[in-house]
Coordinates of C-alpha atoms and ligand atoms in Angstrom, one line a residue:
M1 CA 0.0 0.0 0.0
K2 CA 1.1 3.5 -0.7
K3 CA 2.3 5.4 2.4
I4 CA -0.1 8.0 3.6
L5 CA 2.6 10.6 3.4
D6 CA 3.2 9.8 -0.2
L7 CA -0.5 10.2 -1.0
I8 CA -0.6 13.5 0.7
S9 CA 2.6 14.7 -0.9
Q10 CA 1.2 13.7 -4.3
E11 CA -1.9 15.9 -3.7
V12 CA 0.3 18.9 -2.8
M13 CA 2.7 18.3 -5.6
D14 CA -0.2 18.3 -8.0
A15 CA -1.4 21.6 -6.6
F16 CA 2.1 23.2 -7.1
E17 CA 2.0 22.0 -10.7
V18 CA -1.5 23.3 -11.3
C19 CA -0.4 26.7 -10.1
G20 CA 2.6 26.6 -12.5
Y21 CA 5.3 25.7 -10.1
E22 CA 7.5 22.7 -10.2
A23 CA 5.8 19.7 -8.6
S24 CA 8.8 18.6 -6.4
Y25 CA 8.3 21.7 -4.2
G26 CA 5.2 20.0 -2.9
K27 CA 7.0 17.3 -0.8
T28 CA 5.2 17.1 2.5
G29 CA 6.2 15.8 5.9
I30 CA 4.6 15.2 9.3
S31 CA 4.2 18.4 11.2
N32 CA 6.7 19.2 13.9
R33 CA 4.0 21.5 15.4
P34 CA 1.2 19.0 16.1
D35 CA -0.6 21.8 18.0
L36 CA -1.0 23.7 14.7
C37 CA -1.4 21.0 12.0
E38 CA -0.9 17.4 11.1
Y39 CA 1.2 17.7 7.9
Q40 CA 3.3 20.5 6.7
C41 CA 4.9 21.6 3.4
N42 CA 7.8 24.1 3.3
G43 CA 8.2 24.0 -0.5
A44 CA 6.9 27.6 -1.1
L45 CA 10.0 28.9 0.8
A46 CA 12.3 27.2 -1.5
A47 CA 10.3 28.0 -4.6
A48 CA 10.3 31.7 -3.8
K49 CA 13.9 32.1 -4.9
R50 CA 13.4 30.4 -8.2
Y51 CA 10.1 32.2 -9.1
K52 CA 11.2 35.5 -7.6
K53 CA 7.9 35.8 -5.6
A54 CA 7.2 36.2 -2.0
P55 CA 6.8 32.7 -0.4
I56 CA 3.5 33.5 1.1
M57 CA 2.1 34.3 -2.3
I58 CA 3.1 30.9 -3.6
A59 CA 1.7 29.3 -0.5
N60 CA -1.6 31.2 -1.0
D61 CA -1.9 30.0 -4.6
V62 CA -1.3 26.4 -3.6
V63 CA -3.6 26.5 -0.6
A64 CA -6.5 27.8 -2.9
V65 CA -6.2 24.6 -4.9
L66 CA -5.8 22.3 -1.9
K67 CA -8.9 23.7 -0.3
E68 CA -11.0 22.1 -3.0
K69 CA -9.6 18.6 -2.3
Q70 CA -11.5 16.0 -0.3
V71 CA -8.3 14.8 1.3
F72 CA -8.0 17.9 3.5
A73 CA -10.2 19.2 6.3
D74 CA -8.2 22.3 6.8
V75 CA -5.3 24.0 4.9
A76 CA -3.7 27.3 5.6
A77 CA -0.8 29.4 4.4
V78 CA 1.1 30.8 7.3
N79 CA 3.8 33.4 7.2
P80 CA 6.4 33.4 5.9
G81 CA 5.2 30.7 3.6
F82 CA 4.4 27.4 5.3
I83 CA 1.5 25.3 4.2
N84 CA -0.2 23.7 7.1
M85 CA -2.6 20.9 6.6
K86 CA -5.1 18.7 8.5
V87 CA -6.5 15.7 6.7
S88 CA -10.1 14.9 6.6
G89 CA -11.5 12.2 8.8
E90 CA -13.0 10.4 5.8
F91 CA -9.6 10.2 4.2
V92 CA -7.9 8.7 7.2
A93 CA -10.8 6.2 7.8
E94 CA -10.5 5.1 4.2
Y95 CA -6.8 4.5 4.6
L96 CA -7.5 2.5 7.8
L97 CA -10.1 0.4 6.0
A98 CA -7.5 -0.6 3.4
M99 CA -5.0 -1.3 6.1
Q100 CA -7.5 -3.5 7.9
A101 CA -8.2 -5.5 4.8
D102 CA -4.5 -6.1 4.2
D103 CA -3.0 -9.2 5.8
N104 CA 0.3 -7.4 6.0
L105 CA -1.3 -4.4 7.6
S106 CA -0.3 -2.0 4.8
V107 CA 3.3 -3.0 4.6
D108 CA 4.5 -4.0 1.1
K109 CA 6.6 -7.2 0.9
A110 CA 9.9 -6.9 -0.9
E111 CA 9.5 -7.3 -4.7
Q112 CA 12.9 -8.9 -4.9
P113 CA 13.4 -10.9 -1.7
K114 CA 16.9 -11.1 -0.5
T115 CA 18.7 -14.0 1.2
I116 CA 20.0 -12.6 4.4
I117 CA 22.0 -14.6 6.9
I118 CA 21.9 -13.2 10.5
D119 CA 24.8 -14.4 12.6
Y120 CA 23.6 -13.9 16.2
G121 CA 23.5 -15.7 19.5
G122 CA 27.2 -16.7 19.3
A123 CA 27.1 -18.8 22.5
N124 CA 30.2 -20.8 23.4
V125 CA 29.7 -24.5 23.9
A126 CA 30.0 -25.6 27.5
K127 CA 30.1 -22.1 28.9
P128 CA 26.9 -20.9 30.5
L129 CA 25.0 -18.1 28.7
H130 CA 25.7 -14.9 30.4
V131 CA 24.0 -11.5 30.0
G132 CA 26.5 -10.5 27.4
H133 CA 24.9 -13.1 25.1
L134 CA 21.4 -11.8 25.9
R135 CA 21.8 -8.7 23.7
S136 CA 23.0 -10.6 20.7
A137 CA 20.1 -13.1 21.0
V138 CA 17.5 -10.4 21.6
I139 CA 18.6 -8.0 18.9
G140 CA 19.5 -10.6 16.3
E141 CA 16.1 -12.4 16.7
S142 CA 14.3 -9.1 16.2
V143 CA 16.3 -8.0 13.2
K144 CA 15.7 -11.5 11.7
R145 CA 11.9 -11.2 12.2
I146 CA 11.9 -7.7 10.7
C147 CA 13.7 -8.9 7.6
Q148 CA 11.3 -11.8 7.3
F149 CA 8.2 -9.6 7.8
M150 CA 9.5 -7.4 4.9
G151 CA 9.4 -10.5 2.7
H152 CA 13.1 -11.5 2.7
R153 CA 14.5 -14.9 3.3
A154 CA 16.3 -14.4 6.5
I155 CA 18.2 -17.2 8.0
G156 CA 19.4 -17.1 11.6
D157 CA 22.7 -18.9 12.5
V158 CA 23.7 -19.3 16.1
H159 CA 27.4 -19.8 15.1
L160 CA 28.5 -21.7 18.2
G161 CA 32.0 -21.2 19.5
D162 CA 33.1 -24.9 19.7
W163 CA 36.7 -24.8 18.5
G164 CA 38.9 -22.8 20.7
L165 CA 41.0 -23.5 23.8
Q166 CA 37.9 -23.9 25.9
M167 CA 37.3 -27.3 24.4
G168 CA 40.9 -28.3 25.2
L169 CA 40.4 -27.1 28.8
I170 CA 37.3 -29.1 29.3
I171 CA 38.8 -32.2 27.8
T172 CA 41.9 -31.8 30.1
E173 CA 39.8 -31.4 33.2
V174 CA 37.7 -34.4 32.4
K175 CA 40.9 -36.4 31.9
H176 CA 42.2 -35.3 35.3
R177 CA 38.9 -36.4 37.0
Q178 CA 38.3 -39.6 35.1
P179 CA 41.5 -40.8 33.5
E180 CA 40.1 -44.3 33.2
L181 CA 37.6 -43.2 30.5
P182 CA 38.2 -44.9 27.1
Y183 CA 38.5 -41.5 25.3
F184 CA 42.0 -41.1 26.7
D185 CA 43.2 -44.6 25.9
E186 CA 45.2 -44.4 22.7
N187 CA 44.8 -48.1 22.1
F188 CA 41.1 -48.2 22.5
A189 CA 39.6 -49.4 19.2
G190 CA 36.0 -50.2 20.2
E191 CA 32.8 -48.2 20.2
Y192 CA 32.8 -45.3 22.6
P193 CA 29.8 -45.1 25.1
E194 CA 26.7 -43.4 23.9
E195 CA 26.1 -41.8 27.2
A196 CA 28.1 -38.6 28.0
P197 CA 30.4 -38.9 31.0
F198 CA 29.0 -35.6 32.5
T199 CA 25.7 -33.8 32.9
I200 CA 25.2 -30.2 31.9
S201 CA 25.6 -28.9 35.5
E202 CA 28.8 -30.8 35.8
L203 CA 30.0 -29.4 32.5
E204 CA 29.2 -25.9 33.6
E205 CA 31.3 -26.4 36.7
I206 CA 34.1 -28.1 34.8
Y207 CA 34.9 -25.2 32.5
P208 CA 35.4 -22.5 35.1
A209 CA 37.4 -24.9 37.2
A210 CA 39.7 -25.7 34.3
S211 CA 40.0 -22.1 33.2
A212 CA 41.0 -21.1 36.7
K213 CA 43.6 -23.9 37.0
S214 CA 45.1 -23.0 33.6
K215 CA 45.8 -19.5 34.8
E216 CA 47.8 -20.7 37.8
D217 CA 49.4 -23.8 36.4
A218 CA 51.6 -23.5 33.3
A219 CA 51.8 -27.3 32.9
Y220 CA 48.1 -27.6 33.0
R221 CA 47.7 -24.9 30.4
E222 CA 50.2 -26.7 28.2
E223 CA 48.2 -29.9 28.5
A224 CA 45.0 -28.0 27.5
L225 CA 46.8 -26.5 24.5
D226 CA 47.9 -29.9 23.5
A227 CA 44.4 -31.3 23.9
T228 CA 43.1 -28.5 21.7
A229 CA 45.6 -29.4 19.0
K230 CA 44.8 -33.1 19.3
L231 CA 41.1 -32.4 19.0
Q232 CA 41.7 -30.2 16.0
N233 CA 43.9 -32.7 14.4
G234 CA 41.1 -35.3 14.7
V235 CA 42.3 -37.6 17.4
R236 CA 39.5 -40.1 17.7
G237 CA 38.9 -40.2 21.4
Y238 CA 39.0 -36.4 21.7
R239 CA 36.6 -36.0 18.9
A240 CA 34.2 -38.4 20.6
L241 CA 34.4 -36.6 23.8
W242 CA 33.9 -33.2 22.0
Q243 CA 30.8 -34.6 20.4
H244 CA 29.4 -35.4 23.9
I245 CA 30.2 -31.9 25.0
L246 CA 28.4 -30.5 22.0
N247 CA 25.3 -32.7 22.5
V248 CA 24.9 -32.0 26.1
S249 CA 25.6 -28.3 25.7
I250 CA 23.4 -27.7 22.6
K251 CA 20.4 -29.4 24.3
D252 CA 20.8 -27.0 27.2
L253 CA 21.3 -24.0 24.9
K254 CA 18.1 -24.8 23.0
K255 CA 16.2 -24.8 26.2
N256 CA 17.7 -21.5 27.3
Y257 CA 17.1 -19.8 23.9
G258 CA 13.6 -21.3 23.9
N259 CA 12.9 -19.5 27.2
L260 CA 13.9 -16.3 25.4
N261 CA 11.6 -17.0 22.5
V262 CA 14.7 -17.1 20.3
S263 CA 15.2 -19.8 17.7
F264 CA 17.7 -20.4 14.9
E265 CA 17.3 -21.9 11.5
L266 CA 20.9 -23.1 11.6
W267 CA 22.9 -24.5 14.4
K268 CA 26.3 -24.2 12.7
K269 CA 29.5 -24.1 14.6
E270 CA 33.0 -22.6 14.2
S271 CA 34.2 -26.2 13.6
D272 CA 32.0 -26.5 10.5
A273 CA 34.2 -23.8 8.8
Q274 CA 37.5 -25.6 9.5
P275 CA 37.4 -27.9 6.4
Y276 CA 37.5 -24.8 4.2
I277 CA 40.7 -23.5 5.7
P278 CA 43.4 -25.4 3.9
D279 CA 42.1 -24.5 0.4
M280 CA 41.4 -20.9 1.5
V281 CA 45.0 -20.6 2.8
A282 CA 46.4 -22.0 -0.5
Y283 CA 44.2 -19.6 -2.5
L284 CA 45.3 -16.5 -0.5
K285 CA 49.0 -17.5 -0.9
E286 CA 48.7 -18.3 -4.6
K287 CA 47.0 -15.1 -5.5
G288 CA 49.6 -13.2 -3.5
Y289 CA 47.2 -11.7 -1.0
A290 CA 48.8 -13.4 2.0
Y291 CA 52.4 -13.3 2.9
E292 CA 54.7 -14.4 5.7
D293 CA 55.6 -11.9 8.4
Q294 CA 57.7 -13.1 11.4
G295 CA 56.5 -16.6 10.7
A296 CA 52.8 -15.8 10.6
L297 CA 50.7 -15.6 7.5
I298 CA 49.0 -12.3 7.1
V299 CA 46.9 -10.2 4.7
D300 CA 47.2 -6.4 4.8
V301 CA 43.8 -4.6 5.1
K302 CA 44.7 -1.1 6.0
E303 CA 43.4 1.7 3.7
E304 CA 44.5 5.2 2.8
S305 CA 41.6 6.9 4.5
D306 CA 42.0 5.1 7.9
T307 CA 42.2 7.4 10.8
K308 CA 42.8 4.6 13.2
E309 CA 45.3 1.9 12.7
V310 CA 43.8 -1.3 11.2
P311 CA 46.3 -4.1 11.8
P312 CA 46.7 -6.9 9.2
C313 CA 44.5 -10.0 9.3
I314 CA 46.5 -12.9 10.7
I315 CA 45.4 -16.0 8.8
L316 CA 47.8 -18.4 10.5
K317 CA 49.9 -18.0 13.6
S318 CA 53.6 -18.9 13.4
D319 CA 52.8 -22.4 14.8
G320 CA 50.3 -22.9 12.0
A321 CA 47.2 -22.5 14.2
A322 CA 44.1 -20.9 12.8
L323 CA 42.5 -17.9 14.6
Y324 CA 39.1 -16.4 15.1
T325 CA 39.6 -14.3 12.0
T326 CA 40.5 -17.4 10.0
T327 CA 37.3 -19.1 11.2
D328 CA 35.1 -16.2 10.3
L329 CA 36.7 -15.9 6.8
A330 CA 36.1 -19.6 6.2
T331 CA 32.6 -19.3 7.5
I332 CA 31.9 -16.7 4.8
I333 CA 33.1 -19.2 2.2
D334 CA 30.7 -21.8 3.7
R335 CA 27.8 -19.4 3.6
K336 CA 28.5 -18.3 0.1
K337 CA 28.6 -21.9 -1.0
E338 CA 25.5 -23.0 0.8
Y339 CA 23.3 -19.9 0.5
D340 CA 24.9 -17.4 -1.8
P341 CA 23.5 -14.6 0.5
D342 CA 22.8 -11.0 -0.5
E343 CA 23.8 -9.9 2.9
I344 CA 25.4 -11.3 6.1
I345 CA 24.5 -9.4 9.3
Y346 CA 26.6 -10.0 12.4
C347 CA 25.0 -9.1 15.6
V348 CA 28.0 -9.0 18.0
D349 CA 29.3 -6.9 20.9
K350 CA 30.7 -3.7 19.5
R351 CA 34.0 -4.3 21.2
Q352 CA 34.6 -6.8 18.4
E353 CA 34.2 -4.1 15.8
M354 CA 37.9 -4.1 14.7
H355 CA 37.8 -7.9 14.2
F356 CA 34.9 -7.4 11.8
V357 CA 36.5 -4.5 10.0
Q358 CA 39.5 -6.8 9.3
V359 CA 37.4 -9.8 8.3
F360 CA 35.1 -7.7 6.0
R361 CA 38.0 -6.0 4.3
C362 CA 40.0 -9.1 3.9
A363 CA 37.0 -11.0 2.4
R364 CA 36.3 -8.2 0.0
K365 CA 39.9 -7.6 -1.1
T366 CA 40.6 -11.2 -1.7
G367 CA 37.3 -11.9 -3.5
L368 CA 36.0 -14.4 -0.9
V369 CA 32.7 -12.6 -1.3
S370 CA 31.3 -11.1 -4.4
D371 CA 30.3 -7.5 -4.6
K372 CA 26.6 -8.4 -4.4
T373 CA 27.0 -9.7 -0.8
A374 CA 26.8 -6.9 1.8
L375 CA 28.5 -7.5 5.1
T376 CA 27.0 -5.7 7.9
F377 CA 28.1 -5.4 11.5
I378 CA 25.5 -4.5 14.2
G379 CA 27.7 -3.8 17.2
F380 CA 25.8 -3.5 20.4
G381 CA 26.8 -1.8 23.6
T382 CA 27.1 -3.2 27.1
M383 CA 24.2 -3.9 29.5
N384 CA 25.2 -2.3 32.7
G385 CA 23.9 -2.4 36.3
R386 CA 22.6 0.6 38.1
D387 CA 26.2 1.5 39.1
G388 CA 27.0 2.0 35.4
K389 CA 29.3 -1.0 35.4
P390 CA 28.7 -4.3 33.5
F391 CA 25.8 -6.1 35.1
K392 CA 26.8 -8.5 37.9
T393 CA 25.2 -10.8 40.4
R394 CA 24.6 -9.6 43.9
S395 CA 27.8 -11.3 45.0
G396 CA 29.7 -9.6 42.2
G397 CA 30.1 -12.6 39.8
V398 CA 29.2 -12.8 36.1
M399 CA 25.4 -12.8 35.9
R400 CA 24.0 -15.9 34.2
L401 CA 21.1 -15.4 31.9
E402 CA 19.0 -17.9 33.6
Y403 CA 19.2 -16.2 36.9
L404 CA 18.4 -12.9 35.5
L405 CA 15.3 -14.3 33.9
E406 CA 14.3 -16.0 37.2
D407 CA 14.7 -12.7 39.0
I408 CA 12.6 -10.8 36.5
N409 CA 9.9 -13.5 36.5
E410 CA 9.8 -13.5 40.3
E411 CA 9.3 -9.7 40.3
M412 CA 6.6 -9.9 37.7
F413 CA 4.8 -12.7 39.6
R414 CA 4.9 -10.6 42.8
K415 CA 3.4 -7.6 40.9
I416 CA 0.7 -9.7 39.2
T417 CA -0.4 -11.4 42.4
E418 CA 0.0 -8.3 44.6
N419 CA -3.3 -6.6 43.9
H420 CA -5.8 -9.3 43.0
E421 CA -6.6 -12.9 43.4
V422 CA -5.3 -15.0 40.5
D423 CA -4.7 -18.7 40.0
P424 CA -1.0 -19.1 40.9
D425 CA -0.3 -21.4 37.9
E426 CA -1.8 -18.9 35.5
A427 CA 0.1 -16.1 37.3
R428 CA 3.4 -18.0 36.8
E429 CA 2.7 -18.3 33.0
T430 CA 1.7 -14.7 32.7
A431 CA 4.8 -13.6 34.7
K432 CA 7.0 -15.4 32.1
L433 CA 5.4 -13.6 29.2
V434 CA 5.4 -10.2 30.9
G435 CA 8.9 -10.8 32.3
L436 CA 10.2 -11.5 28.8
S437 CA 8.6 -8.3 27.5
A438 CA 10.3 -6.4 30.3
V439 CA 13.7 -7.8 29.4
K440 CA 13.4 -7.5 25.6
Y441 CA 11.7 -4.2 25.4
G442 CA 14.1 -2.8 28.0
D443 CA 16.9 -3.8 25.7
L444 CA 15.4 -3.1 22.3
S445 CA 14.0 0.3 23.0
N446 CA 17.6 1.6 23.1
Q447 CA 19.6 2.1 20.0
A448 CA 21.6 -1.1 19.8
S449 CA 25.0 0.5 19.7
K450 CA 24.5 2.3 23.0
D451 CA 25.2 0.9 26.5
Y452 CA 22.2 0.8 28.7
I453 CA 21.4 0.3 32.3
F454 CA 19.4 -2.7 33.3
D455 CA 16.8 -1.1 35.6
M456 CA 14.6 -3.8 37.1
E457 CA 12.2 -1.3 38.5
R458 CA 11.7 0.7 35.3
F459 CA 11.7 -2.4 33.0
T460 CA 9.0 -4.2 35.0
S461 CA 6.8 -1.2 35.6
F462 CA 3.3 -1.3 34.1
E463 CA 3.5 2.4 33.4
G464 CA 5.9 4.4 31.3
N465 CA 8.0 3.3 28.4
S466 CA 8.2 -0.4 29.2
G467 CA 7.3 -3.8 27.8
P468 CA 4.7 -4.5 30.5
Y469 CA 3.0 -1.2 29.7
I470 CA 2.6 -2.3 26.0
L471 CA 1.3 -5.7 27.1
Y472 CA -1.1 -4.1 29.5
T473 CA -2.5 -1.9 26.7
I474 CA -3.0 -5.0 24.5
V475 CA -4.7 -6.9 27.3
R476 CA -6.9 -3.9 27.9
I477 CA -8.0 -3.9 24.2
K478 CA -8.5 -7.7 24.2
S479 CA -10.7 -7.4 27.3
I480 CA -12.9 -4.8 25.6
L481 CA -13.2 -6.9 22.5
N482 CA -14.1 -10.0 24.6
K483 CA -16.8 -8.1 26.5
Y484 CA -18.2 -6.9 23.1
R485 CA -18.3 -10.5 21.9
A486 CA -19.8 -11.6 25.2
S487 CA -22.8 -9.3 24.5
G488 CA -23.5 -11.4 21.4
K489 CA -21.9 -9.2 18.8
S490 CA -19.0 -10.1 16.6
V491 CA -15.9 -8.1 15.7
E492 CA -16.1 -7.5 11.9
Q493 CA -14.2 -5.5 9.3
G494 CA -15.0 -2.8 6.9
H495 CA -17.0 -0.3 9.1
I496 CA -14.4 2.1 10.3
L497 CA -15.9 5.6 10.3
A498 CA -14.3 9.0 10.2
P499 CA -13.0 9.9 13.7
A500 CA -15.6 11.3 16.2
N501 CA -13.2 13.2 18.3
E502 CA -9.7 14.6 18.5
S503 CA -8.2 11.7 20.5
E504 CA -9.7 9.2 18.0
K505 CA -8.1 11.0 15.1
A506 CA -4.8 11.1 16.9
L507 CA -4.9 7.4 17.4
M508 CA -5.7 6.9 13.7
L509 CA -2.9 9.2 12.6
E510 CA -0.5 7.1 14.7
L511 CA -1.8 3.8 13.1
V512 CA -1.2 5.0 9.6
K513 CA 2.5 5.4 10.3
F514 CA 3.0 1.7 10.5
N515 CA 4.2 1.0 7.0
S516 CA 6.7 3.9 6.8
M517 CA 8.0 3.0 10.3
M518 CA 8.5 -0.6 9.3
E519 CA 10.4 0.4 6.2
Q520 CA 12.7 2.5 8.3
A521 CA 13.2 -0.2 10.9
Y522 CA 14.2 -2.6 8.1
E523 CA 16.5 -0.1 6.4
E524 CA 18.3 0.7 9.6
K525 CA 17.9 -2.8 11.1
A526 CA 16.6 -0.9 14.1
P527 CA 14.1 -2.6 16.4
H528 CA 14.1 0.6 18.6
R529 CA 12.0 2.2 15.8
I530 CA 9.3 -0.3 16.5
C531 CA 9.5 0.3 20.2
S532 CA 9.1 4.1 20.0
F533 CA 6.2 3.6 17.5
I534 CA 4.3 1.2 19.7
Y535 CA 4.9 3.4 22.7
D536 CA 3.3 6.4 21.0
L537 CA 0.5 4.2 19.7
A538 CA -0.2 2.8 23.1
N539 CA -0.3 6.3 24.6
E540 CA -2.7 7.5 21.9
F541 CA -4.8 4.5 22.4
N542 CA -5.0 5.0 26.2
R543 CA -5.9 8.6 25.8
F544 CA -8.7 7.7 23.4
Y545 CA -9.9 5.0 25.7
H546 CA -10.1 7.3 28.7
E547 CA -12.0 9.9 26.8
T548 CA -14.5 7.6 25.1
R549 CA -17.3 5.4 26.3
I550 CA -16.9 2.6 23.9
L551 CA -19.0 -0.2 25.4
G552 CA -21.4 2.2 27.1
T553 CA -22.6 4.0 24.0
E554 CA -26.1 3.6 22.6
D555 CA -25.0 4.3 19.1
E556 CA -24.3 0.8 17.7
V557 CA -22.9 2.0 14.3
Q558 CA -20.4 4.2 16.1
Q559 CA -19.6 1.4 18.5
R560 CA -19.0 -1.1 15.7
S561 CA -16.5 1.4 14.2
W562 CA -14.7 1.9 17.5
I563 CA -14.5 -1.8 18.0
E564 CA -12.9 -2.3 14.6
L565 CA -10.5 0.5 15.3
L566 CA -9.5 -1.2 18.6
D567 CA -9.1 -4.5 16.8
L568 CA -6.9 -2.9 14.2
T569 CA -4.8 -1.3 17.0
R570 CA -4.5 -4.7 18.6
R571 CA -3.3 -6.3 15.4
V572 CA -0.7 -3.6 14.8
L573 CA 0.5 -3.9 18.4
E574 CA 0.6 -7.7 18.4
T575 CA 2.4 -7.8 15.0
S576 CA 4.9 -5.3 16.4
I577 CA 5.7 -7.1 19.6
D578 CA 6.0 -10.3 17.6
L579 CA 8.7 -8.6 15.6
L580 CA 10.4 -7.7 18.9
G581 CA 10.2 -11.3 19.9
F582 CA 7.6 -11.4 22.7
S583 CA 3.8 -11.9 23.0
A584 CA 0.9 -10.8 25.1
P585 CA -1.1 -12.9 27.5
E586 CA -4.9 -13.0 27.5
R587 CA -5.2 -11.5 30.9
M588 CA -2.8 -9.9 33.4
Ligands
LIG601 N1 31.3 -16.8 20.2 C1 31.7 -15.4 20.1 C2 31.8 -14.7 21.5 O1 31.2 -15.2 22.4 C3 30.7 -14.6 19.3 C4 30.6 -15.1 17.8 C5 30.1 -14.0 16.9 N2 30.0 -14.4 15.5 C6 31.0 -14.5 14.7 N3 30.8 -14.8 13.5 N4 32.2 -14.2 15.0 O2 32.4 -13.7 21.6

């Protein structure tokens, strides 16, 4: 559907043309003085120079033509030459009727769908998810849903870290604890057990223990490095043990991401890229891109215009080992081969920005990606505690995602049960939904690149710019719709009337912004656009609701129109929160 601003602009442009001025001066925007008008065109000011006429005269000419048009309820030329407009209620109602009839709520799907891979999540196997991973999961999931909603083929890949020293550390620690296991017996030729020799909670305790030991004990660290090399070189027992670690860990990760309403189309791992490395290295050498420097193999990626030093990409260390960069380059090759994507988006902590600058430049320069593939880095800031420092547990340790969610859910449960009697089981379920909205909205309502403060009180509040406030608004609408249905009437479509009062019009003018807002959210890959839109929409709805007797009115035709307007508002809000990755309960 055409955007309402384009329809209005078109009318004004036509009017400029009719008056003998160039049409392009008629471009119109949303008014920045909502107290005076709804839409505004400043073209007469610019046209004045060209036509050597006072701007107000031009504005007067145009306004005379606009006054005849059905689209406008009020048009005025204002000194020195602004054109201020209010649209007619019929025009807005008609737009909303079209929006109501559209399954995609007025948003056009891409004519040429792109294949977009979103690399997010980025959990590391056998290490518990901490709040640092929260942002990647929450933002990446939303960006993916936005791309899909716009009609693109967006594929989420969790890109698990399963290849570094952490694996060698775990293997070493298991070996110290259970040296009798067959994985460590070089002469063992039989089948390895199907059952893993550890549970997830043991695994989660093993890694930090091993990591701590390796920092104090050089010999232990050597052992872990050796185990990492053995694993990477394909030693059978180590591979089998690694597979156990993966299985146990992935099962747990799926559960945790599930609780966040985050899911991945692909569960690829860093190790999946390793087979591409030897050929890639050969290619880079052969083409002269990579050269040896102090034993390491590197590719220069600095550019003339750099203001900050961009170090070369290290492809292989002097001992021949591959690095994070190497893995990311090889992953690009894998993705190109499997999906030939138009774009790869990385949703990663902004502290890794330099790494991605290097990887992107190297991939471009060496032709590992073609020009058609855009490489985009969405770097996010840190989630801090109220003290402005990275969020910690009460005892000062790294906060685990699970505990954070438990804390939030507990707080939500307390709030939900505080004021009224509810079935405790239902309250638990509701608390989960509302808690998730608190966490996700609290995160997504900030521009991703900014640090933000995790403020339990503000995030879980039912008032103000919070997830629970949005859900509360949706639940309020649902409850009115249910009461309407309970009176024997049904919620239909096609009967929205021109607004009956000012707050209703304001609500309508908010709803019509949905398609242009979505386009912008997609262009900028910016979920915070959706958040500020639904916050405004919820505010306008609540204002209308407080000023209007919807169920109490005797006028059934008016009532039917209001009910349809409510239902449309609900659809827009529910679609929006789905794009943010959470949903609303029936009651709360
Ligand atoms: N596992 C990494 C970490 O925890 C994040 C991976 C991000 N994705 C990538 N393609 N490098 O820091």
